[in-house]
Every structure is written in C-alpha cells, then in structure tokens.
Amino acid sequence: ARIAVAEAARNVACAGGRPMAITNNLNFGNPKRPEVYFQLREAVAGMKEACEALGTPVTGGNVSLYNENPTGAVYPTPVIGMVGLVDSLAHITRSAFTTTGDAIVLLGENTDELGGSEYLARIHGEVAGRPPRCDLARERAVVETLLEAIRDGTVRSAHDCADGGLAIALAECVMMDRAQPTSARVDLSAWSSLPRRALLFGEAQGRVLVSSPDPE
C-alpha cells in the first residue's frame, strides 16, 4: 500500500499537479483467515504511513472482502485514487517525448531489485520475491523536485517509472503520442554494475523519467 500511494503521488506530480488527497478501494480475501487479516492490517498501516509522509489525507474509500474461489484468495490489492492541484494551466505536463534534441534525465536511482515485478510474472511465471523498497522521504523529495522543475519550465515531459521498469517507461514515452511516435537514445553506462534485467525491468521506486531542453 505504501508503494500504491507513492506511485499515485508520482503520477499526479508528473502531470504537473501537487498531490492533495486520496480515496481507496481495498480488495482482499476472507479476513477471518489469519494470513488475509494480516495482509489487510499491513496494507492499512502502510497506506497510513505513506499518506502522512506525503501529506495526502484519506477522504473516503471502500473495502471489498471475501474475494475467494476454491483455489484461494485474490492477491491483496489496495487500489489508490489520488487528486492533485495544478497551480497553472501552463504547468500541465505530458508523458510523451516531443522535441528532438531534448535531454532525457532520470530522477531517482536504479537498483538490483526484481521481486514482485512484471518481468518475473510474465517471463518466468513467478509471483515471488520481496517488493522493492519504498523510501517515503525520498518519494516526497522526488515529487517536490519534479514540481519545482515544472514550475521553472525546465521539464518538457515527465513519466513515472513503475510497472515493467525503466525499459517499459522509455517505450511508453516514445509511443505515448500515437499521432507522432518518436525515438530515444539513452546512455545506461552509469549503471553498468547492475544486472541488465534488473536495470531494464526492475521496478525500483521513486523514479521519474523527464525530458528537458538540452542546455548544450
């Protein structure tokens, strides 16, 4: 749930808005089963921690329980809806790369984490591993830095790097504008010490891809 709230805040900030509040929809199995109750309790606690750190109170929500079939319960699924405030229409920011020659910059750090990733699920058929770390102080710093850069006019586009990892985020940025798809050349040598699959498909938190007018 911490990750869900943090990702929602990043998405709002990428659009040029300041995260303000959330609503939620908590989908779980039978809470009378100890493991499901534990999941629900931890999800609520994580959501609370993230909302306090990011300054986004919970305005409402609902809970859907007993979601099970003979093979077991649904995966614990906290769904977060977040609203934000755009100070000026000039600050509305798109996800797609738009301008030839712009610099592509990654806010945040790549890691070697692969647990709970789409890569493991889709390529190896495994839903396993520890989810990536979620540093809430760093999440807030990324949001504040991004919003400041948008206000200063130094960000042309911004896109959250989340499900699927860095490679998927880059692909989305070049294909997002269906009418005018583009291309990108990136230098990943700064992270040559990381395993390539983790670098490309790991879902480390606190990352945003931005494009900016190249000062050179």
PDB file of C-alpha atoms in Angstrom:
ATOM      1  CA  ALA A   1       0.000   0.000   0.000  1.00  0.00           C
ATOM      2  CA  ARG A   2       2.932   2.348   0.590  1.00  0.00           C
ATOM      3  CA  ILE A   3       4.007   1.759  -2.998  1.00  0.00           C
ATOM      4  CA  ALA A   4       0.477   2.294  -4.319  1.00  0.00           C
ATOM      5  CA  VAL A   5       0.184   5.680  -2.590  1.00  0.00           C
ATOM      6  CA  ALA A   6       3.702   6.747  -3.583  1.00  0.00           C
ATOM      7  CA  GLU A   7       3.138   5.781  -7.220  1.00  0.00           C
ATOM      8  CA  ALA A   8      -0.148   7.690  -7.292  1.00  0.00           C
ATOM      9  CA  ALA A   9       1.639  10.774  -5.960  1.00  0.00           C
ATOM     10  CA  ARG A  10       4.314  10.463  -8.633  1.00  0.00           C
ATOM     11  CA  ASN A  11       1.683  10.148 -11.346  1.00  0.00           C
ATOM     12  CA  VAL A  12      -0.098  13.296 -10.169  1.00  0.00           C
ATOM     13  CA  ALA A  13       3.192  15.198  -9.977  1.00  0.00           C
ATOM     14  CA  CYS A  14       4.177  14.007 -13.471  1.00  0.00           C
ATOM     15  CA  ALA A  15       1.014  15.665 -14.765  1.00  0.00           C
ATOM     16  CA  GLY A  16       2.036  18.923 -13.083  1.00  0.00           C
ATOM     17  CA  GLY A  17      -0.188  18.670 -10.011  1.00  0.00           C
ATOM     18  CA  ARG A  18       0.565  18.748  -6.310  1.00  0.00           C
ATOM     19  CA  PRO A  19      -0.781  15.597  -4.579  1.00  0.00           C
ATOM     20  CA  MET A  20      -3.615  16.585  -2.242  1.00  0.00           C
ATOM     21  CA  ALA A  21      -5.712  13.619  -1.044  1.00  0.00           C
ATOM     22  CA  ILE A  22      -6.605  10.009  -1.754  1.00  0.00           C
ATOM     23  CA  THR A  23      -9.518   7.637  -1.811  1.00  0.00           C
ATOM     24  CA  ASN A  24      -9.042   3.890  -1.683  1.00  0.00           C
ATOM     25  CA  ASN A  25     -10.560   0.541  -2.577  1.00  0.00           C
ATOM     26  CA  LEU A  26      -9.153  -2.386  -0.586  1.00  0.00           C
ATOM     27  CA  ASN A  27      -9.693  -5.804  -2.177  1.00  0.00           C
ATOM     28  CA  PHE A  28      -8.852  -8.862  -0.086  1.00  0.00           C
ATOM     29  CA  GLY A  29      -9.938 -12.382   0.684  1.00  0.00           C
ATOM     30  CA  ASN A  30     -11.638 -13.691   3.817  1.00  0.00           C
ATOM     31  CA  PRO A  31     -10.391 -11.596   6.789  1.00  0.00           C
ATOM     32  CA  LYS A  32     -11.288 -14.429   9.169  1.00  0.00           C
ATOM     33  CA  ARG A  33      -8.249 -16.240   7.813  1.00  0.00           C
ATOM     34  CA  PRO A  34      -5.173 -15.054   9.770  1.00  0.00           C
ATOM     35  CA  GLU A  35      -2.987 -14.533   6.701  1.00  0.00           C
ATOM     36  CA  VAL A  36      -5.636 -12.417   4.961  1.00  0.00           C
ATOM     37  CA  TYR A  37      -6.288 -10.370   8.085  1.00  0.00           C
ATOM     38  CA  PHE A  38      -2.539  -9.772   8.337  1.00  0.00           C
ATOM     39  CA  GLN A  39      -2.442  -8.580   4.716  1.00  0.00           C
ATOM     40  CA  LEU A  40      -5.343  -6.185   5.308  1.00  0.00           C
ATOM     41  CA  ARG A  41      -3.864  -4.821   8.528  1.00  0.00           C
ATOM     42  CA  GLU A  42      -0.447  -4.232   6.981  1.00  0.00           C
ATOM     43  CA  ALA A  43      -1.951  -2.598   3.897  1.00  0.00           C
ATOM     44  CA  VAL A  44      -3.898  -0.114   6.027  1.00  0.00           C
ATOM     45  CA  ALA A  45      -0.797   0.629   8.121  1.00  0.00           C
ATOM     46  CA  GLY A  46       1.332   1.157   5.017  1.00  0.00           C
ATOM     47  CA  MET A  47      -1.275   3.420   3.449  1.00  0.00           C
ATOM     48  CA  LYS A  48      -1.388   5.486   6.643  1.00  0.00           C
ATOM     49  CA  GLU A  49       2.403   5.891   6.721  1.00  0.00           C
ATOM     50  CA  ALA A  50       2.542   6.963   3.092  1.00  0.00           C
ATOM     51  CA  CYS A  51      -0.333   9.438   3.424  1.00  0.00           C
ATOM     52  CA  GLU A  52       1.259  11.054   6.464  1.00  0.00           C
ATOM     53  CA  ALA A  53       4.637  11.334   4.730  1.00  0.00           C
ATOM     54  CA  LEU A  54       3.188  12.773   1.514  1.00  0.00           C
ATOM     55  CA  GLY A  55       0.549  14.992   3.118  1.00  0.00           C
ATOM     56  CA  THR A  56      -2.382  13.325   1.371  1.00  0.00           C
ATOM     57  CA  PRO A  57      -5.278  12.635   3.761  1.00  0.00           C
ATOM     58  CA  VAL A  58      -7.802   9.889   3.051  1.00  0.00           C
ATOM     59  CA  THR A  59     -11.123  11.440   2.058  1.00  0.00           C
ATOM     60  CA  GLY A  60     -13.007   8.148   1.810  1.00  0.00           C
ATOM     61  CA  GLY A  61     -12.927   4.682   0.399  1.00  0.00           C
ATOM     62  CA  ASN A  62     -14.441   1.236   0.491  1.00  0.00           C
ATOM     63  CA  VAL A  63     -13.444  -2.340   1.234  1.00  0.00           C
ATOM     64  CA  SER A  64     -14.228  -5.486  -0.753  1.00  0.00           C
ATOM     65  CA  LEU A  65     -13.641  -8.662   1.268  1.00  0.00           C
ATOM     66  CA  TYR A  66     -14.235 -12.409   0.873  1.00  0.00           C
ATOM     67  CA  ASN A  67     -12.879 -12.341  -2.686  1.00  0.00           C
ATOM     68  CA  GLU A  68     -12.000 -16.015  -2.976  1.00  0.00           C
ATOM     69  CA  ASN A  69     -12.549 -19.095  -5.093  1.00  0.00           C
ATOM     70  CA  PRO A  70     -11.765 -22.772  -4.443  1.00  0.00           C
ATOM     71  CA  THR A  71      -8.104 -22.229  -5.333  1.00  0.00           C
ATOM     72  CA  GLY A  72      -7.577 -19.374  -2.856  1.00  0.00           C
ATOM     73  CA  ALA A  73      -7.949 -15.656  -2.278  1.00  0.00           C
ATOM     74  CA  VAL A  74      -7.244 -12.844  -4.707  1.00  0.00           C
ATOM     75  CA  TYR A  75      -3.898 -11.167  -4.390  1.00  0.00           C
ATOM     76  CA  PRO A  76      -4.050  -8.389  -1.759  1.00  0.00           C
ATOM     77  CA  THR A  77      -4.998  -5.376  -3.873  1.00  0.00           C
ATOM     78  CA  PRO A  78      -5.121  -1.874  -2.402  1.00  0.00           C
ATOM     79  CA  VAL A  79      -6.300   0.496  -5.147  1.00  0.00           C
ATOM     80  CA  ILE A  80      -5.498   4.184  -4.684  1.00  0.00           C
ATOM     81  CA  GLY A  81      -7.167   7.142  -6.387  1.00  0.00           C
ATOM     82  CA  MET A  82      -5.380  10.453  -5.825  1.00  0.00           C
ATOM     83  CA  VAL A  83      -6.340  14.025  -6.667  1.00  0.00           C
ATOM     84  CA  GLY A  84      -3.943  16.906  -7.093  1.00  0.00           C
ATOM     85  CA  LEU A  85      -3.940  20.642  -7.701  1.00  0.00           C
ATOM     86  CA  VAL A  86      -2.414  22.227 -10.804  1.00  0.00           C
ATOM     87  CA  ASP A  87      -1.426  25.805  -9.956  1.00  0.00           C
ATOM     88  CA  SER A  88      -1.452  26.966 -13.571  1.00  0.00           C
ATOM     89  CA  LEU A  89      -2.562  25.511 -16.888  1.00  0.00           C
ATOM     90  CA  ALA A  90       0.978  26.249 -18.070  1.00  0.00           C
ATOM     91  CA  HIS A  91       2.229  23.573 -15.669  1.00  0.00           C
ATOM     92  CA  ILE A  92       0.199  20.717 -17.176  1.00  0.00           C
ATOM     93  CA  THR A  93       2.814  18.180 -18.275  1.00  0.00           C
ATOM     94  CA  ARG A  94       2.514  15.295 -20.729  1.00  0.00           C
ATOM     95  CA  SER A  95       4.235  11.917 -20.686  1.00  0.00           C
ATOM     96  CA  ALA A  96       5.396  11.661 -24.291  1.00  0.00           C
ATOM     97  CA  PHE A  97       8.762  12.837 -25.591  1.00  0.00           C
ATOM     98  CA  THR A  98       8.034  15.654 -28.006  1.00  0.00           C
ATOM     99  CA  THR A  99      11.133  17.563 -29.086  1.00  0.00           C
ATOM    100  CA  THR A 100      14.200  16.371 -30.986  1.00  0.00           C
ATOM    101  CA  GLY A 101      17.411  17.123 -29.107  1.00  0.00           C
ATOM    102  CA  ASP A 102      15.907  17.190 -25.628  1.00  0.00           C
ATOM    103  CA  ALA A 103      17.894  15.568 -22.846  1.00  0.00           C
ATOM    104  CA  ILE A 104      16.393  12.542 -21.074  1.00  0.00           C
ATOM    105  CA  VAL A 105      17.015  12.558 -17.332  1.00  0.00           C
ATOM    106  CA  LEU A 106      16.157  10.001 -14.663  1.00  0.00           C
ATOM    107  CA  LEU A 107      15.112  11.337 -11.272  1.00  0.00           C
ATOM    108  CA  GLY A 108      15.822   8.718  -8.613  1.00  0.00           C
ATOM    109  CA  GLU A 109      18.063   5.664  -8.550  1.00  0.00           C
ATOM    110  CA  ASN A 110      18.056   2.319 -10.312  1.00  0.00           C
ATOM    111  CA  THR A 111      18.539  -0.751  -8.110  1.00  0.00           C
ATOM    112  CA  ASP A 112      19.008  -4.504  -8.486  1.00  0.00           C
ATOM    113  CA  GLU A 113      15.502  -5.286  -7.164  1.00  0.00           C
ATOM    114  CA  LEU A 114      13.319  -7.692  -9.174  1.00  0.00           C
ATOM    115  CA  GLY A 115      10.919  -9.024  -6.520  1.00  0.00           C
ATOM    116  CA  GLY A 116       7.221  -8.808  -7.344  1.00  0.00           C
ATOM    117  CA  SER A 117       7.938  -7.466 -10.830  1.00  0.00           C
ATOM    118  CA  GLU A 118       6.031  -7.848 -14.063  1.00  0.00           C
ATOM    119  CA  TYR A 119       9.216  -9.304 -15.520  1.00  0.00           C
ATOM    120  CA  LEU A 120       9.181 -12.241 -13.110  1.00  0.00           C
ATOM    121  CA  ALA A 121       5.455 -12.811 -13.609  1.00  0.00           C
ATOM    122  CA  ARG A 122       5.361 -12.582 -17.406  1.00  0.00           C
ATOM    123  CA  ILE A 123       8.719 -14.051 -18.393  1.00  0.00           C
ATOM    124  CA  HIS A 124       9.235 -16.642 -15.661  1.00  0.00           C
ATOM    125  CA  GLY A 125       5.681 -17.198 -14.415  1.00  0.00           C
ATOM    126  CA  GLU A 126       6.728 -16.383 -10.854  1.00  0.00           C
ATOM    127  CA  VAL A 127       4.887 -14.170  -8.374  1.00  0.00           C
ATOM    128  CA  ALA A 128       7.624 -14.060  -5.792  1.00  0.00           C
ATOM    129  CA  GLY A 129      10.239 -12.006  -4.028  1.00  0.00           C
ATOM    130  CA  ARG A 130      10.295  -9.025  -1.738  1.00  0.00           C
ATOM    131  CA  PRO A 131       8.676  -5.904  -3.252  1.00  0.00           C
ATOM    132  CA  PRO A 132      11.049  -3.019  -3.966  1.00  0.00           C
ATOM    133  CA  ARG A 133      11.902  -0.686  -1.107  1.00  0.00           C
ATOM    134  CA  CYS A 134       9.767   2.423  -0.731  1.00  0.00           C
ATOM    135  CA  ASP A 135      11.598   5.310   0.964  1.00  0.00           C
ATOM    136  CA  LEU A 136       8.819   7.774   1.708  1.00  0.00           C
ATOM    137  CA  ALA A 137      11.153  10.692   2.446  1.00  0.00           C
ATOM    138  CA  ARG A 138      12.801  10.163  -0.939  1.00  0.00           C
ATOM    139  CA  GLU A 139       9.406   9.853  -2.627  1.00  0.00           C
ATOM    140  CA  ARG A 140       8.415  13.241  -1.259  1.00  0.00           C
ATOM    141  CA  ALA A 141      11.743  14.734  -2.355  1.00  0.00           C
ATOM    142  CA  VAL A 142      11.254  13.425  -5.917  1.00  0.00           C
ATOM    143  CA  VAL A 143       7.753  14.915  -6.059  1.00  0.00           C
ATOM    144  CA  GLU A 144       8.936  18.298  -4.756  1.00  0.00           C
ATOM    145  CA  THR A 145      11.927  18.365  -7.111  1.00  0.00           C
ATOM    146  CA  LEU A 146       9.773  17.487 -10.101  1.00  0.00           C
ATOM    147  CA  LEU A 147       7.134  20.124  -9.320  1.00  0.00           C
ATOM    148  CA  GLU A 148       9.811  22.776  -8.846  1.00  0.00           C
ATOM    149  CA  ALA A 149      11.374  21.892 -12.193  1.00  0.00           C
ATOM    150  CA  ILE A 150       7.978  22.010 -13.910  1.00  0.00           C
ATOM    151  CA  ARG A 151       7.284  25.452 -12.434  1.00  0.00           C
ATOM    152  CA  ASP A 152      10.715  26.632 -13.636  1.00  0.00           C
ATOM    153  CA  GLY A 153       9.950  25.478 -17.170  1.00  0.00           C
ATOM    154  CA  THR A 154      12.867  23.033 -17.296  1.00  0.00           C
ATOM    155  CA  VAL A 155      10.716  19.920 -17.800  1.00  0.00           C
ATOM    156  CA  ARG A 156       9.120  19.226 -21.182  1.00  0.00           C
ATOM    157  CA  SER A 157       7.656  15.819 -20.268  1.00  0.00           C
ATOM    158  CA  ALA A 158       7.523  13.572 -17.199  1.00  0.00           C
ATOM    159  CA  HIS A 159       6.573   9.918 -16.783  1.00  0.00           C
ATOM    160  CA  ASP A 160       6.557   7.690 -13.722  1.00  0.00           C
ATOM    161  CA  CYS A 161       8.828   4.649 -13.911  1.00  0.00           C
ATOM    162  CA  ALA A 162       6.868   1.835 -12.261  1.00  0.00           C
ATOM    163  CA  ASP A 163       5.230  -1.343 -13.629  1.00  0.00           C
ATOM    164  CA  GLY A 164       7.590  -3.036 -16.059  1.00  0.00           C
ATOM    165  CA  GLY A 165      10.569  -0.913 -15.131  1.00  0.00           C
ATOM    166  CA  LEU A 166      12.807   1.508 -16.986  1.00  0.00           C
ATOM    167  CA  ALA A 167      12.578  -0.166 -20.399  1.00  0.00           C
ATOM    168  CA  ILE A 168       8.776  -0.056 -20.361  1.00  0.00           C
ATOM    169  CA  ALA A 169       8.726   3.568 -19.194  1.00  0.00           C
ATOM    170  CA  LEU A 170      11.041   4.573 -22.055  1.00  0.00           C
ATOM    171  CA  ALA A 171       8.914   2.668 -24.561  1.00  0.00           C
ATOM    172  CA  GLU A 172       5.775   4.397 -23.286  1.00  0.00           C
ATOM    173  CA  CYS A 173       7.412   7.817 -23.568  1.00  0.00           C
ATOM    174  CA  VAL A 174       8.261   7.284 -27.239  1.00  0.00           C
ATOM    175  CA  MET A 175       4.890   5.712 -28.140  1.00  0.00           C
ATOM    176  CA  MET A 176       2.507   7.707 -25.951  1.00  0.00           C
ATOM    177  CA  ASP A 177       1.665  10.178 -28.707  1.00  0.00           C
ATOM    178  CA  ARG A 178       0.097   7.793 -31.240  1.00  0.00           C
ATOM    179  CA  ALA A 179      -0.136  10.521 -33.860  1.00  0.00           C
ATOM    180  CA  GLN A 180       3.580  11.329 -33.662  1.00  0.00           C
ATOM    181  CA  PRO A 181       5.671   8.490 -32.179  1.00  0.00           C
ATOM    182  CA  THR A 182       9.343   9.306 -31.720  1.00  0.00           C
ATOM    183  CA  SER A 183      12.552   7.578 -30.640  1.00  0.00           C
ATOM    184  CA  ALA A 184      15.162   7.937 -27.924  1.00  0.00           C
ATOM    185  CA  ARG A 185      18.861   7.262 -27.414  1.00  0.00           C
ATOM    186  CA  VAL A 186      19.869   6.654 -23.800  1.00  0.00           C
ATOM    187  CA  ASP A 187      23.165   6.054 -22.026  1.00  0.00           C
ATOM    188  CA  LEU A 188      22.901   3.457 -19.244  1.00  0.00           C
ATOM    189  CA  SER A 189      26.648   3.121 -18.615  1.00  0.00           C
ATOM    190  CA  ALA A 190      26.341   4.778 -15.195  1.00  0.00           C
ATOM    191  CA  TRP A 191      24.582   1.617 -14.006  1.00  0.00           C
ATOM    192  CA  SER A 192      26.795  -0.956 -15.717  1.00  0.00           C
ATOM    193  CA  SER A 193      27.349  -2.721 -12.365  1.00  0.00           C
ATOM    194  CA  LEU A 194      23.654  -3.703 -12.153  1.00  0.00           C
ATOM    195  CA  PRO A 195      22.357  -6.913 -13.740  1.00  0.00           C
ATOM    196  CA  ARG A 196      20.910  -5.926 -17.105  1.00  0.00           C
ATOM    197  CA  ARG A 197      17.479  -7.458 -16.461  1.00  0.00           C
ATOM    198  CA  ALA A 198      17.197  -5.597 -13.144  1.00  0.00           C
ATOM    199  CA  LEU A 199      18.274  -2.338 -14.758  1.00  0.00           C
ATOM    200  CA  LEU A 200      15.776  -2.664 -17.596  1.00  0.00           C
ATOM    201  CA  PHE A 201      12.838  -4.378 -15.879  1.00  0.00           C
ATOM    202  CA  GLY A 202      13.288  -3.886 -12.131  1.00  0.00           C
ATOM    203  CA  GLU A 203      10.578  -1.794 -10.510  1.00  0.00           C
ATOM    204  CA  ALA A 204      12.613   0.332  -8.106  1.00  0.00           C
ATOM    205  CA  GLN A 205      10.519   3.071  -6.564  1.00  0.00           C
ATOM    206  CA  GLY A 206      10.991   6.834  -6.538  1.00  0.00           C
ATOM    207  CA  ARG A 207      11.893   7.162 -10.245  1.00  0.00           C
ATOM    208  CA  VAL A 208      10.619   9.583 -12.871  1.00  0.00           C
ATOM    209  CA  LEU A 209      11.767   9.967 -16.489  1.00  0.00           C
ATOM    210  CA  VAL A 210      11.791  13.559 -17.657  1.00  0.00           C
ATOM    211  CA  SER A 211      12.767  15.257 -20.889  1.00  0.00           C
ATOM    212  CA  SER A 212      14.268  18.708 -20.760  1.00  0.00           C
ATOM    213  CA  PRO A 213      15.662  21.209 -23.263  1.00  0.00           C
ATOM    214  CA  ASP A 214      19.364  20.328 -23.647  1.00  0.00           C
ATOM    215  CA  PRO A 215      21.425  23.241 -22.290  1.00  0.00           C
ATOM    216  CA  GLU A 216      24.149  22.437 -24.818  1.00  0.00           C
TER     217      GLU A 216
END
